[in-house]
Coordinates of C-alpha atoms in Angstrom, one line a residue:
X1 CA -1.5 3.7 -11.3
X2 CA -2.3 0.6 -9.9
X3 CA -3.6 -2.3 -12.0
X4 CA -5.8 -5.5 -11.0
X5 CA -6.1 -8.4 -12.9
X6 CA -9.9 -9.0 -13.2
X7 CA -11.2 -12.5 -14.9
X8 CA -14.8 -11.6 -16.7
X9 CA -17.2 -13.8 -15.3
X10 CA -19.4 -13.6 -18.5
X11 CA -16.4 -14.3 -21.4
X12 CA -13.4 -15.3 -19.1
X13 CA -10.8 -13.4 -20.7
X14 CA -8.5 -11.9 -18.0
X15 CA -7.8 -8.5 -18.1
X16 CA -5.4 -5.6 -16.6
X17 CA -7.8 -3.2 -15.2
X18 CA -6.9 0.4 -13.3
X19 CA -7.9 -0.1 -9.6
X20 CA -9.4 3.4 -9.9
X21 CA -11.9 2.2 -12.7
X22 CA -13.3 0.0 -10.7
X23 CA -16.7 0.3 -8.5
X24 CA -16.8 -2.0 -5.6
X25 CA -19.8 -2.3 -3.3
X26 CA -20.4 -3.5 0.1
X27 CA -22.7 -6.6 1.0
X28 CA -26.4 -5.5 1.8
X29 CA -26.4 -5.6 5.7
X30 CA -29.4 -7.9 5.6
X31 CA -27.5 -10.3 4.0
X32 CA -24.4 -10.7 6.2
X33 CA -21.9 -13.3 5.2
X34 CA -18.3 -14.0 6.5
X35 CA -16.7 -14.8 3.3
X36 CA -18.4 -12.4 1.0
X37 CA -17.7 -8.6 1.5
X38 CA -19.2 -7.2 -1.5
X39 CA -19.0 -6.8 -5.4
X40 CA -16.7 -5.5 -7.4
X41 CA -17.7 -4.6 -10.7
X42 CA -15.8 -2.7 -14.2
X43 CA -15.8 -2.7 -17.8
X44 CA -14.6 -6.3 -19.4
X45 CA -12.8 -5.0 -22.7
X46 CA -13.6 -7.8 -24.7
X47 CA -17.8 -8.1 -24.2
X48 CA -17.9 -3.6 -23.8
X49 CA -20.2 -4.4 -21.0
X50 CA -20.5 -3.9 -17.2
X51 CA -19.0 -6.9 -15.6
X52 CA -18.9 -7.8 -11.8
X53 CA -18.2 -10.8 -9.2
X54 CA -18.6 -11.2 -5.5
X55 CA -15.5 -10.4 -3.9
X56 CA -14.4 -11.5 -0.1
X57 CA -13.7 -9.1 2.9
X58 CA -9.7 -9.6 2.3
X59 CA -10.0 -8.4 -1.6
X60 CA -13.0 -5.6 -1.0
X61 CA -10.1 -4.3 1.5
X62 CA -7.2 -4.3 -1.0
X63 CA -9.2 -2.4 -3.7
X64 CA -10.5 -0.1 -1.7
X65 CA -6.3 0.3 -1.2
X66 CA -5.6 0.1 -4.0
X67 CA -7.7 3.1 -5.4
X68 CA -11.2 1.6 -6.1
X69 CA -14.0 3.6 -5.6
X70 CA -16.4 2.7 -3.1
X71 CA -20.5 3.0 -4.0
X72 CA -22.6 4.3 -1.1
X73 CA -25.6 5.6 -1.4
X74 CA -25.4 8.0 1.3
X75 CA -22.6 9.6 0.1
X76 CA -23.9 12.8 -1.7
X77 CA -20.7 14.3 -4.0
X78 CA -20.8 17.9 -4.9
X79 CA -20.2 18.6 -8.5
X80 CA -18.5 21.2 -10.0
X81 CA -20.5 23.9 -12.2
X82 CA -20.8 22.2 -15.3
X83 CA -19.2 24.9 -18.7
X84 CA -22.7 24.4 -20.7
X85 CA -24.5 26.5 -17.9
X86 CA -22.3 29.4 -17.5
X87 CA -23.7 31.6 -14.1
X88 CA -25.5 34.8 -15.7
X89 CA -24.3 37.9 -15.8
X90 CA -23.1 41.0 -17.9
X91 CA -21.8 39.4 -21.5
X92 CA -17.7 40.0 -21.5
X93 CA -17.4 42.6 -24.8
X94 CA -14.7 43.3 -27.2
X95 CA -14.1 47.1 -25.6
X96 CA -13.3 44.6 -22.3
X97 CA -10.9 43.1 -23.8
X98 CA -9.4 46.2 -25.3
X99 CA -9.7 48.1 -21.7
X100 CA -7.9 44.4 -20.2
X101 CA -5.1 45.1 -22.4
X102 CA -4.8 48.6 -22.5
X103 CA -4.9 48.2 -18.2
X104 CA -1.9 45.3 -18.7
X105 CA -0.2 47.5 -20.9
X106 CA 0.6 50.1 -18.1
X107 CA 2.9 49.5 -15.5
X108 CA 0.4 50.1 -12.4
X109 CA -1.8 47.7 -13.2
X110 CA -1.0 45.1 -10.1
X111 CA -1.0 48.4 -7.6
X112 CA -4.3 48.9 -8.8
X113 CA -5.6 45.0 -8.8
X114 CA -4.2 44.8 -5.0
X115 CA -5.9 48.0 -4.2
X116 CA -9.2 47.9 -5.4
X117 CA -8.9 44.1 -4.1
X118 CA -8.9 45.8 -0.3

């Protein structure tokens, strides 16, 4: 794990931060600057808030390097199916699991998973 030592620009305490806890975004295109490449932002331990500071091209480069994650808003990330809404379906009884272990029990049971699996 890479670290980065990030100074809070609200209480100026320095701190040790993972690179991949950090969210760094790049300068609004309308607003083009040669020494500012975006804004890196993460969570100052001391004040538990949001913190962030401008950030030049050279430093946007080595966090994104480093393992910072890089805000985009047309990036659209496909989440996984989330355990507190299970897909429906037949509820999973207690004569299944009694038929599962009876079926383990025997020795055929992977000629007959690799068959009916054909």
């Amino acid at each position: 794990m890479t670290l980065v030592t990030a100074k809070c620009p609200e209480c100026r305490t320095t701190d040790s931060v993972p690179a991949d806890a950090m969210l760094v975004e790049v300068a609004a295109p309308e607003q083009p600057s040669e020494h500012i490449g975006g804004c890196a932002r993460w969570i100052c331990s001391t004040c538990s808030d949001v913190v962030g500071r401008a950030v030049a091209w050279h430093e946007l480069a080595l966090l994104l390097a480093a393992g910072a994650r890089l805000l985009s808003e047309h990036v659209t990330e496909t989440l996984p199916a989330h355990p507190e809404s299970p897909p429906t379906g037949a509820r999973f009884t207690l004569n299944d699991v009694l038929e599962l272990h009876e079926t383990l029990a025997g020795e055929e049971w992977f000629e007959r998973l690799t068959t009916d699996a054909i």
